[in-house]
mmCIF file of C-alpha atoms and ligand atoms in Angstrom:
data_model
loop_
_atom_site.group_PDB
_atom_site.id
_atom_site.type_symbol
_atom_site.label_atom_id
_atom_site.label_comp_id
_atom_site.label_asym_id
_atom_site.label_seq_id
_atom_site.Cartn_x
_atom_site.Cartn_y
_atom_site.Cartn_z
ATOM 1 C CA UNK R 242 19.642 -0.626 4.538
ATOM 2 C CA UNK R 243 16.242 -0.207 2.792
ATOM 3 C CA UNK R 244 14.057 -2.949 3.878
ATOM 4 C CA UNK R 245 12.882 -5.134 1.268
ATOM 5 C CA UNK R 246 9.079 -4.830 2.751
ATOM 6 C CA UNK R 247 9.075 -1.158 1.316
ATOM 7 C CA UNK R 248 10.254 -1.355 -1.668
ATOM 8 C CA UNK R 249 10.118 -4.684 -3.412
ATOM 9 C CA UNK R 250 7.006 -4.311 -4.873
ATOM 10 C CA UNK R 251 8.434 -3.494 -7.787
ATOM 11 C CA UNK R 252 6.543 -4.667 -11.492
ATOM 12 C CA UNK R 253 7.664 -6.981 -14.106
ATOM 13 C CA UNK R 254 11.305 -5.151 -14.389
ATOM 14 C CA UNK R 255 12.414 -5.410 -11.254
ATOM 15 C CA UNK R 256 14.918 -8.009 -10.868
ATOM 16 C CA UNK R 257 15.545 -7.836 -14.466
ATOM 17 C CA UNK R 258 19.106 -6.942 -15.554
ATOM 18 C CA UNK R 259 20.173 -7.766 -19.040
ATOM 19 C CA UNK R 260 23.525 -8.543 -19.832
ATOM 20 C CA UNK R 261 24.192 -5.605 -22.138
ATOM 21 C CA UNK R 262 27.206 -5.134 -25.249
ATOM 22 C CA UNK R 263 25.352 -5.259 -28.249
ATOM 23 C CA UNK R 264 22.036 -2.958 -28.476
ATOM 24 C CA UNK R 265 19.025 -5.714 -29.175
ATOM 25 C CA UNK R 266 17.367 -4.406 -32.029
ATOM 26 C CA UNK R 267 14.273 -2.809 -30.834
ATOM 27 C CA UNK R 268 11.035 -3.450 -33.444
ATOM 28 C CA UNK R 269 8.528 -0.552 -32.392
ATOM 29 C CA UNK R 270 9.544 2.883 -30.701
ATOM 30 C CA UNK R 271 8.754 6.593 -30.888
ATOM 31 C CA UNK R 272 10.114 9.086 -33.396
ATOM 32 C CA UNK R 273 12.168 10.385 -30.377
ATOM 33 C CA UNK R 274 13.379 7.399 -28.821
ATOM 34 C CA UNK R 275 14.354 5.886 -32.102
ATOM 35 C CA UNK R 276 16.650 9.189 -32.650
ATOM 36 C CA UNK R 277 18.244 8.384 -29.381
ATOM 37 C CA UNK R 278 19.049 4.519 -30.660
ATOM 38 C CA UNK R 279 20.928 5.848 -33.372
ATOM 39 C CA UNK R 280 23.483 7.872 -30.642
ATOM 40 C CA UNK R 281 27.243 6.291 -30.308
ATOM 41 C CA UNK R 282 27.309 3.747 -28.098
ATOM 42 C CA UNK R 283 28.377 6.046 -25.355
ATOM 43 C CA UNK R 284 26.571 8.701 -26.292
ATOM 44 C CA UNK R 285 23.544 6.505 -25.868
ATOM 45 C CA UNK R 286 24.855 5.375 -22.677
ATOM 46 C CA UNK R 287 24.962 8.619 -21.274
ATOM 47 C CA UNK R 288 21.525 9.400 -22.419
ATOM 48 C CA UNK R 289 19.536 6.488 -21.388
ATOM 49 C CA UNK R 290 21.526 4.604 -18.464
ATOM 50 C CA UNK R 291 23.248 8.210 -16.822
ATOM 51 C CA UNK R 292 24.025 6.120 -13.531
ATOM 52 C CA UNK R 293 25.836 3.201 -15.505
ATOM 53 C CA UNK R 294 27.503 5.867 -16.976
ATOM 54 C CA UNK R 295 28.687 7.215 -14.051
ATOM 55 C CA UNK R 296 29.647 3.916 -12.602
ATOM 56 C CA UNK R 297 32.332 2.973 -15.103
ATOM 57 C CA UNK R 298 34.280 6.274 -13.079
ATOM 58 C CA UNK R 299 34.307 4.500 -9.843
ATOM 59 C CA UNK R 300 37.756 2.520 -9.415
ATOM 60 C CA UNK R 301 39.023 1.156 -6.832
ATOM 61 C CA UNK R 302 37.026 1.708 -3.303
ATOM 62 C CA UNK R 303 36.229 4.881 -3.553
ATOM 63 C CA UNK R 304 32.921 4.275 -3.526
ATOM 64 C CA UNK R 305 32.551 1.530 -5.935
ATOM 65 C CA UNK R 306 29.442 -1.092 -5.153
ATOM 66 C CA UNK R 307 27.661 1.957 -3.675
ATOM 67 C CA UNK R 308 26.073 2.636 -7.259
ATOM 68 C CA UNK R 309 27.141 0.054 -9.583
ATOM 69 C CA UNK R 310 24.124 -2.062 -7.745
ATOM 70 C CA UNK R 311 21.371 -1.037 -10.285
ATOM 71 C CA UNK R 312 17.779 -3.064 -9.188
ATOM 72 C CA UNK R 313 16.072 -1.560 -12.533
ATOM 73 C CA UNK R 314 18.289 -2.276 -15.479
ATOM 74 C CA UNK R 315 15.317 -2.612 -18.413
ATOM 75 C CA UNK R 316 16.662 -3.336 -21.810
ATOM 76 C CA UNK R 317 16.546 -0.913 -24.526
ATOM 77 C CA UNK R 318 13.352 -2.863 -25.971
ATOM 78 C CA UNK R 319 11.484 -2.632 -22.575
ATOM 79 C CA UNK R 320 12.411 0.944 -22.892
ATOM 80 C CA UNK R 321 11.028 1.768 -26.184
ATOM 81 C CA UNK R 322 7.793 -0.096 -25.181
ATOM 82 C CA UNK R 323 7.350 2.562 -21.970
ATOM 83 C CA UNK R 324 7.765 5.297 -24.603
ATOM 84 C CA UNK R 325 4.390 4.465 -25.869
ATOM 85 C CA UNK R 326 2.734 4.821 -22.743
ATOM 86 C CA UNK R 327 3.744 8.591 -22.610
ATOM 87 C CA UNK R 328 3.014 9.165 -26.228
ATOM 88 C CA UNK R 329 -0.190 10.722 -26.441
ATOM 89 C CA UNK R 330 -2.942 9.889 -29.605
ATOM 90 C CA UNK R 331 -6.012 9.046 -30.295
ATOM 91 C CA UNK R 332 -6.510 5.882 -28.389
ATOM 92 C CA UNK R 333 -4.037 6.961 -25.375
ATOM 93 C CA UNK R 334 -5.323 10.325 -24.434
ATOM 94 C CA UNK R 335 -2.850 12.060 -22.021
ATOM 95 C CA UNK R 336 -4.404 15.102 -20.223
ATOM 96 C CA UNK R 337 -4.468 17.673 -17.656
ATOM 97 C CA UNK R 338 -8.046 16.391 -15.502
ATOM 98 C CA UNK R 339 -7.766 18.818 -12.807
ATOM 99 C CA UNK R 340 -6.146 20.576 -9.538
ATOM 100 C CA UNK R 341 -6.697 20.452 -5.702
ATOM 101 C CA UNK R 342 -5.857 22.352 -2.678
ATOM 102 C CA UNK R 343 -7.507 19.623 -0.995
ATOM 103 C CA UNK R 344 -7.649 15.409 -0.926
ATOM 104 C CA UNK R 345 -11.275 15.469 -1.103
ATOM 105 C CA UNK R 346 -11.458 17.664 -3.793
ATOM 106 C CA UNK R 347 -8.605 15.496 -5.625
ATOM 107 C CA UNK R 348 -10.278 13.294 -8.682
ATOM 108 C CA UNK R 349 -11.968 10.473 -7.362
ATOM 109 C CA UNK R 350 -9.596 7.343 -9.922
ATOM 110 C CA UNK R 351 -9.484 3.873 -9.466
ATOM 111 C CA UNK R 352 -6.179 3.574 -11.918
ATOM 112 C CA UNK R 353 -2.574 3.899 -10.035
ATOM 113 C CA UNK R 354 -1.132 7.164 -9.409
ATOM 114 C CA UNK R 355 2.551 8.885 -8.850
ATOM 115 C CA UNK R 356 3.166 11.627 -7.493
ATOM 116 C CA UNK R 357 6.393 13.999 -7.805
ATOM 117 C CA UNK R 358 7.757 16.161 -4.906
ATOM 118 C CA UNK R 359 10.426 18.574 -4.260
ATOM 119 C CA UNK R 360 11.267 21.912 -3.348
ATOM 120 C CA UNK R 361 10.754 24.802 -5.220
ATOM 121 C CA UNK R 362 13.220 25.391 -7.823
ATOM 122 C CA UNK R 363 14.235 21.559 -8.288
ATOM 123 C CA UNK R 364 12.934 21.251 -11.729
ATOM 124 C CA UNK R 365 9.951 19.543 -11.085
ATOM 125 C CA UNK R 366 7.806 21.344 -13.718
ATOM 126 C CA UNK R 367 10.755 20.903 -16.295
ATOM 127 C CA UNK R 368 10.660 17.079 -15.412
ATOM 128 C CA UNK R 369 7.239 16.906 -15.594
ATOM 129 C CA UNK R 370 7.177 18.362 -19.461
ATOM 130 C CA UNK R 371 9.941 16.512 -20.254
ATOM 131 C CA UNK R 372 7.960 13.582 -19.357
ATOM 132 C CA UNK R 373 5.144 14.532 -21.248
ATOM 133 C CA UNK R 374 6.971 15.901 -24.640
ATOM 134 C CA UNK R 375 5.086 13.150 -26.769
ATOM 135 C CA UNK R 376 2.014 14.555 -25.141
ATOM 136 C CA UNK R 377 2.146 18.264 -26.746
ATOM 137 C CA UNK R 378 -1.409 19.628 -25.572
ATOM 138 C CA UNK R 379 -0.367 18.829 -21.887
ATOM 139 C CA UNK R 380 0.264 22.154 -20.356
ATOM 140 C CA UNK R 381 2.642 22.059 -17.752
ATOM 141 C CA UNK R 382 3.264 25.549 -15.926
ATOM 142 C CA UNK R 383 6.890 25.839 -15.731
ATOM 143 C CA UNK R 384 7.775 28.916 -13.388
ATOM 144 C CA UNK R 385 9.687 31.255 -13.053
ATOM 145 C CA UNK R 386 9.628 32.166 -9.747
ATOM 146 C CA UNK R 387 10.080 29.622 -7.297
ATOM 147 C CA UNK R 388 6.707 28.554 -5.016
ATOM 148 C CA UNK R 389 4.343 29.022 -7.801
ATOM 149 C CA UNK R 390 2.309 26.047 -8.124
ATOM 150 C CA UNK R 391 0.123 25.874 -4.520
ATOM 151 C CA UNK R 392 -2.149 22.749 -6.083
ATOM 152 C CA UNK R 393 -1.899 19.159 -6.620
ATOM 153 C CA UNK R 394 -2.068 19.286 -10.621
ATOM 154 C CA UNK R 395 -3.827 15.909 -11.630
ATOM 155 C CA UNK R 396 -2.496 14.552 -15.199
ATOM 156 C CA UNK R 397 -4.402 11.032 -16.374
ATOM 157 C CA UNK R 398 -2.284 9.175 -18.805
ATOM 158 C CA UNK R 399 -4.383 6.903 -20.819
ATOM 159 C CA UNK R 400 -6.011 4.291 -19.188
ATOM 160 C CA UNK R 401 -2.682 3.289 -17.485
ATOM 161 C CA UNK R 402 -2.011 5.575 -14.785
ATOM 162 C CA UNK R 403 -2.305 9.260 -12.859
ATOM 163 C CA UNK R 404 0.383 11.533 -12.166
ATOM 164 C CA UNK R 405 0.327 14.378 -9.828
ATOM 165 C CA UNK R 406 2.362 17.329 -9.738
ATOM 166 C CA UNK R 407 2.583 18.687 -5.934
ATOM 167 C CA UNK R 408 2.769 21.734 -5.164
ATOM 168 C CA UNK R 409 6.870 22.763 -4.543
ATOM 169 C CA UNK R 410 7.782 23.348 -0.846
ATOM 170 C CA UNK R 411 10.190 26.245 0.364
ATOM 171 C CA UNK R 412 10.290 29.623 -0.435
ATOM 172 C CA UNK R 413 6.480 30.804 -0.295
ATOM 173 C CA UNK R 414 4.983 27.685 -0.317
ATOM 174 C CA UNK R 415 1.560 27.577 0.695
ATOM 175 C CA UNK R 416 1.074 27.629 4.370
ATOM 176 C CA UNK R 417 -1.273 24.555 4.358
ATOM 177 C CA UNK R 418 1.291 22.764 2.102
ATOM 178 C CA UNK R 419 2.867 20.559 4.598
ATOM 179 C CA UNK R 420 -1.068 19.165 5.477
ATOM 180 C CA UNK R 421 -2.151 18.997 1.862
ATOM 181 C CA UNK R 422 0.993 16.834 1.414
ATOM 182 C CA UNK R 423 0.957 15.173 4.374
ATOM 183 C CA UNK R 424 -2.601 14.181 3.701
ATOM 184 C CA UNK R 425 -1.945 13.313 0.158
ATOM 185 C CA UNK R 426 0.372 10.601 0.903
ATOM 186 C CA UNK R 427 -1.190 9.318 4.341
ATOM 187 C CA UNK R 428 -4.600 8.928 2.866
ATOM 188 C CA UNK R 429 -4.308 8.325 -1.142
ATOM 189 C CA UNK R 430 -4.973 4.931 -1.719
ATOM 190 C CA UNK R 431 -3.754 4.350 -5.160
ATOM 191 C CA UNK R 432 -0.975 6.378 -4.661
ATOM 192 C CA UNK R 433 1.918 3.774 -6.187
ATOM 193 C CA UNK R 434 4.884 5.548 -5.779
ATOM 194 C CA UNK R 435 6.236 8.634 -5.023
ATOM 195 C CA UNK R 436 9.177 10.484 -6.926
ATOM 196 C CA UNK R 437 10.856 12.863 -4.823
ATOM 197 C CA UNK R 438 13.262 15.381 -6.229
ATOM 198 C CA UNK R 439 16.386 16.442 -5.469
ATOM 199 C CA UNK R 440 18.483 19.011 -6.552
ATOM 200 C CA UNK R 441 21.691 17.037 -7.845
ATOM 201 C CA UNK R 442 24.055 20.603 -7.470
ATOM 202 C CA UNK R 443 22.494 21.576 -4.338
ATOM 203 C CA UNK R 444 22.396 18.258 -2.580
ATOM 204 C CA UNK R 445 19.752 16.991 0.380
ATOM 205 C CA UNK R 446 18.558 19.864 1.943
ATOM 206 C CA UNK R 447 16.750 20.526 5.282
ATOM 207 C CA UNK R 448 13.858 20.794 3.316
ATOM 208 C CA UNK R 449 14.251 17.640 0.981
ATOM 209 C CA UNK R 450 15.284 15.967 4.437
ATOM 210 C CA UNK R 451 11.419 16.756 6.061
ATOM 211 C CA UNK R 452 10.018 15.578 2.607
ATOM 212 C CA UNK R 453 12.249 12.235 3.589
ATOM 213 C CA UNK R 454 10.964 11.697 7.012
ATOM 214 C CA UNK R 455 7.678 12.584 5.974
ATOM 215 C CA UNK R 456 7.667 9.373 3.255
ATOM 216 C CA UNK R 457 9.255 7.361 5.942
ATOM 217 C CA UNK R 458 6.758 8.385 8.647
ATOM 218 C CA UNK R 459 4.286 7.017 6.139
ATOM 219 C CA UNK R 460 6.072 3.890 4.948
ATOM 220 C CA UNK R 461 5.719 5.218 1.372
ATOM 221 C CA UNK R 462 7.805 3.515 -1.074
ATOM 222 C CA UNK R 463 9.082 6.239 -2.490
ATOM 223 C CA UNK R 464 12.178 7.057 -5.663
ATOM 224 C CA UNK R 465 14.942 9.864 -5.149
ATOM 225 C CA UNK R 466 15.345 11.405 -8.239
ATOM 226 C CA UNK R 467 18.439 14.033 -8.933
ATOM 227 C CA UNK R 468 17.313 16.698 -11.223
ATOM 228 C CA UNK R 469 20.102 19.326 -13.159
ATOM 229 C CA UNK R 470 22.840 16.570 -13.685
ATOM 230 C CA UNK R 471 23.739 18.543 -16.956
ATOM 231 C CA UNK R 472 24.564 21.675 -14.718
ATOM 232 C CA UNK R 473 27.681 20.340 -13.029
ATOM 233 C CA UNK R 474 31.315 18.775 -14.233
ATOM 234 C CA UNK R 475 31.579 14.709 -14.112
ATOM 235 C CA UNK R 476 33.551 15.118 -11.436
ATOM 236 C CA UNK R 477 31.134 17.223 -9.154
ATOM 237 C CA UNK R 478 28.026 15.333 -10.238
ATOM 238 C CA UNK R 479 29.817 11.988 -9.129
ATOM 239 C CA UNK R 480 30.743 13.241 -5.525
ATOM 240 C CA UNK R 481 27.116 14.420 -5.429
ATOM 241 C CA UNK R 482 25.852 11.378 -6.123
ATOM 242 C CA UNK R 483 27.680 9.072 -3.884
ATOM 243 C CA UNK R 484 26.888 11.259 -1.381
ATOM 244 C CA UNK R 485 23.304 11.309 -1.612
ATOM 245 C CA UNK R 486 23.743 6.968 -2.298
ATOM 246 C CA UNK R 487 25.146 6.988 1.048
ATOM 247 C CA UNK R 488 22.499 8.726 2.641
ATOM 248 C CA UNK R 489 19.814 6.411 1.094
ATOM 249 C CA UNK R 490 21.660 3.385 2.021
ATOM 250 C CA UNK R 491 22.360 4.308 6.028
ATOM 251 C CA UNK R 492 19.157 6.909 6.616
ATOM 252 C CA UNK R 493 16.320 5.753 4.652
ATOM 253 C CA UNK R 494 14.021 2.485 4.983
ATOM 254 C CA UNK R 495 11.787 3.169 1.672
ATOM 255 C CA UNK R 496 13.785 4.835 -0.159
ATOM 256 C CA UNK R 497 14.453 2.778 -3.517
ATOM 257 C CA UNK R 498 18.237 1.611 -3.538
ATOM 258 C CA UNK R 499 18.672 3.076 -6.600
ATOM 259 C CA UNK R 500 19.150 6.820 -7.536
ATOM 260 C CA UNK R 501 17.397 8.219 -10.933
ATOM 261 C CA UNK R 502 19.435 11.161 -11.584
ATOM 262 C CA UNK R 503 18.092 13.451 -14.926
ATOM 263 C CA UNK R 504 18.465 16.153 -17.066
ATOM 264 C CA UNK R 505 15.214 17.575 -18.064
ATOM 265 C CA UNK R 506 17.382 19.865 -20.558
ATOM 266 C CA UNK R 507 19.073 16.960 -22.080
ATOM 267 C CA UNK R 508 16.705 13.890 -21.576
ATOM 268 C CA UNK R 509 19.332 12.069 -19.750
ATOM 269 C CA UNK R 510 18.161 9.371 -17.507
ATOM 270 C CA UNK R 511 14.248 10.600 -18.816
ATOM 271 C CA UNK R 512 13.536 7.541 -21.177
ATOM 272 C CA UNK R 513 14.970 5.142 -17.994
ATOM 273 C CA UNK R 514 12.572 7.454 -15.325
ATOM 274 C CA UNK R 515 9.056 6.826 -18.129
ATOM 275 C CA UNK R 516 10.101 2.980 -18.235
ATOM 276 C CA UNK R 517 10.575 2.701 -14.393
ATOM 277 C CA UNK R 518 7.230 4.803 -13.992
ATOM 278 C CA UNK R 519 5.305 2.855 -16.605
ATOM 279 C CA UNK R 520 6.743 -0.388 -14.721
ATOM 280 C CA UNK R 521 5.454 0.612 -11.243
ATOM 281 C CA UNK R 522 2.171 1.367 -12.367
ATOM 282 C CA UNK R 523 1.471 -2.052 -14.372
ATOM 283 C CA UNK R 524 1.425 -0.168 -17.311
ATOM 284 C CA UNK R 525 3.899 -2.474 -19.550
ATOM 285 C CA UNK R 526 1.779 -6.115 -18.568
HETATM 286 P P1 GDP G 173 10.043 23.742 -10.135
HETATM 287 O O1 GDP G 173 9.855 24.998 -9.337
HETATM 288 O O2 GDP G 173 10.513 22.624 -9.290
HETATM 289 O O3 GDP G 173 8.851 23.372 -10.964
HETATM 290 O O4 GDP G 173 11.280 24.014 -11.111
HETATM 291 P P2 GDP G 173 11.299 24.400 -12.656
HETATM 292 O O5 GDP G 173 11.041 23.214 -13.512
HETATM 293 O O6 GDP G 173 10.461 25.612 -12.885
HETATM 294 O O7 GDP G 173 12.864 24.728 -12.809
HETATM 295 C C1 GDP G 173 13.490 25.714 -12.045
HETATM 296 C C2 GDP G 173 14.658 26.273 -12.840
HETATM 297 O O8 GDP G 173 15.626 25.261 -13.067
HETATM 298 C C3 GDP G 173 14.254 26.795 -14.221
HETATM 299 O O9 GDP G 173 15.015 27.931 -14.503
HETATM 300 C C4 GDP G 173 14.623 25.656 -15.156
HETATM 301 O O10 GDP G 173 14.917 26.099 -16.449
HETATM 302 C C5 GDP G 173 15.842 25.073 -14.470
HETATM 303 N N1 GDP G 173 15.964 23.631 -14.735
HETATM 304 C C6 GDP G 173 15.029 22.691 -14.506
HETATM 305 N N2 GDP G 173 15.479 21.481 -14.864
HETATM 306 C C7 GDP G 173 16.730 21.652 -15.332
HETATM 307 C C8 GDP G 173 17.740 20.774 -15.861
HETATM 308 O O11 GDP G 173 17.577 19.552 -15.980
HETATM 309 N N3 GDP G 173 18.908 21.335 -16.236
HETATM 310 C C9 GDP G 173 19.161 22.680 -16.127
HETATM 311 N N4 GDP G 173 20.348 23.132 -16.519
HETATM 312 N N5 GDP G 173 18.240 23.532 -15.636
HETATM 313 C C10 GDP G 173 17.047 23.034 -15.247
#
């Protein structure tokens, strides 16, 4: 099991888990978000909370209590307020600072940081936009052939946080990738936490599984996040999911209990990803 050491260092939201029914009326949001509030019920469901979503599928033992345990469970209003972290204007300026083959050359920042891994092809760049769609001047390269981006991309948003887009590992990576990463997360010291992507059709790979023990190695507190869940049938994604569950439960130490999984082409677990990002950094106090 994940030991509590790693992990629990979690923000305001943590241990919060509201009982939910009725949506509590939320006061201030984004254009976006408030679209999203006027879904269906399970519509909305779907959209914001994708895992409780999944959960309600889970009868009997097959796997039930492996992902019906959600830590982070914000409300809708805790939600909305995270929106406005990502939403770029004039007094939250969200921008591209810089890039970096090397630490030393990264941006020298006091304010927290996040990083996103994952192999090439796992939708990191699509995540990363999707992120940042309130934020339209960010440019975020999304590629088309896998192993494109070889530098730590540095993104400062507002005065609440850093996020850094590492290069993808795999097919043509860089050869001095695994010691740019590896000396990314030994030696950054604001580094809060660390998103690490996973492919949600494909599964943990060899690869994904080095990116693992390299977190672990480190005692990074670190967030599996499956990318693509549009791409497969309810059934599918579900297997996939308890599959990967079980793997963070038995062979990972600080690995967040919780899986985010997402759909950068449909949102879907996105606005629950900004609040959980915006929560780890102290951005919501
Ligand atoms: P990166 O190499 O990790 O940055 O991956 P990209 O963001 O460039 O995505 C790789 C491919 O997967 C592209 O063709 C994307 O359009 C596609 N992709 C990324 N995210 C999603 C998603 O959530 N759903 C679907 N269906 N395709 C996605």
């Amino acid at each position: 099991m994940a030991a509590a050491g790693q992990w629990h260092r979690m923000g305001r939201l943590f241990e919060k888990a509201p009982a939910l029914g009725r949506w509590p009326r939320v006061y201030s949001t984004s254009s976006a978000f408030a679209e999203v509030l006027r879904l269906p019920q399970k519509q909305l469901t779907k959209v914001v909370y994708p895992l409780r979503e999944m959960a309600q599928y889970l009868v009997g033992d097959t796997g039930s209590g492996l992902i019906e345990q959600r830590l982070f469970d914000p409300s809708l209003e805790d939600i909305a307020r995270a929106e406005s972290v990502f939403e770029a204007t004039d007094r939250n300026r969200i921008e591209y600072l810089s890039s970096a083959v090397r630490l030393d050359h990264a941006p020298s920042l006091q304010q927290p940081e996040v990083c996103f891994i994952g192999r090439s092809n796992v939708g990191k760049s699509s995540l990363i936009k999707a992120l940042f769609s309130m934020a339209p001047d960010v440019e975020v390269r999304v590629s088309k052939k896998p192993g494109h981006t070889k530098k730590m991309n540095f993104f400062k948003v507002g005065k609440y946080f850093t996020l850094v887009d590492m290069p993808g590992y795999g097919y043509r990576a860089p050869e001095d990738f695994v010691d740019m990463v590896e000396t990314y997360l030994k030696e950054r010291k604001n580094l809060k936490r660390t998103f690490l992507l996973v492919d949600s059709v494909v599964g943990i790979t060899k690869l994904d599984n080095i990116a693992v023990e390299m977190c672990e190695e480190f005692s990074l507190p670190y967030v599996m996040v499956l990318t693509k869940i549009d791409k497969s049938s309810k059934g599918y994604l579900l297997k996939q999911v308890l599959q990967i569950q079980k793997f963070v439960n038995t062979q990972t130490q600080g690995c967040f209990p919780q899986l985010f999984p997402i759909s950068a082409m449909t949102y879907s677990g996105v606005h629950l990803l900004k609040c959980f990002i915006a929560d780890v950094t102290g951005s919501l106090k």
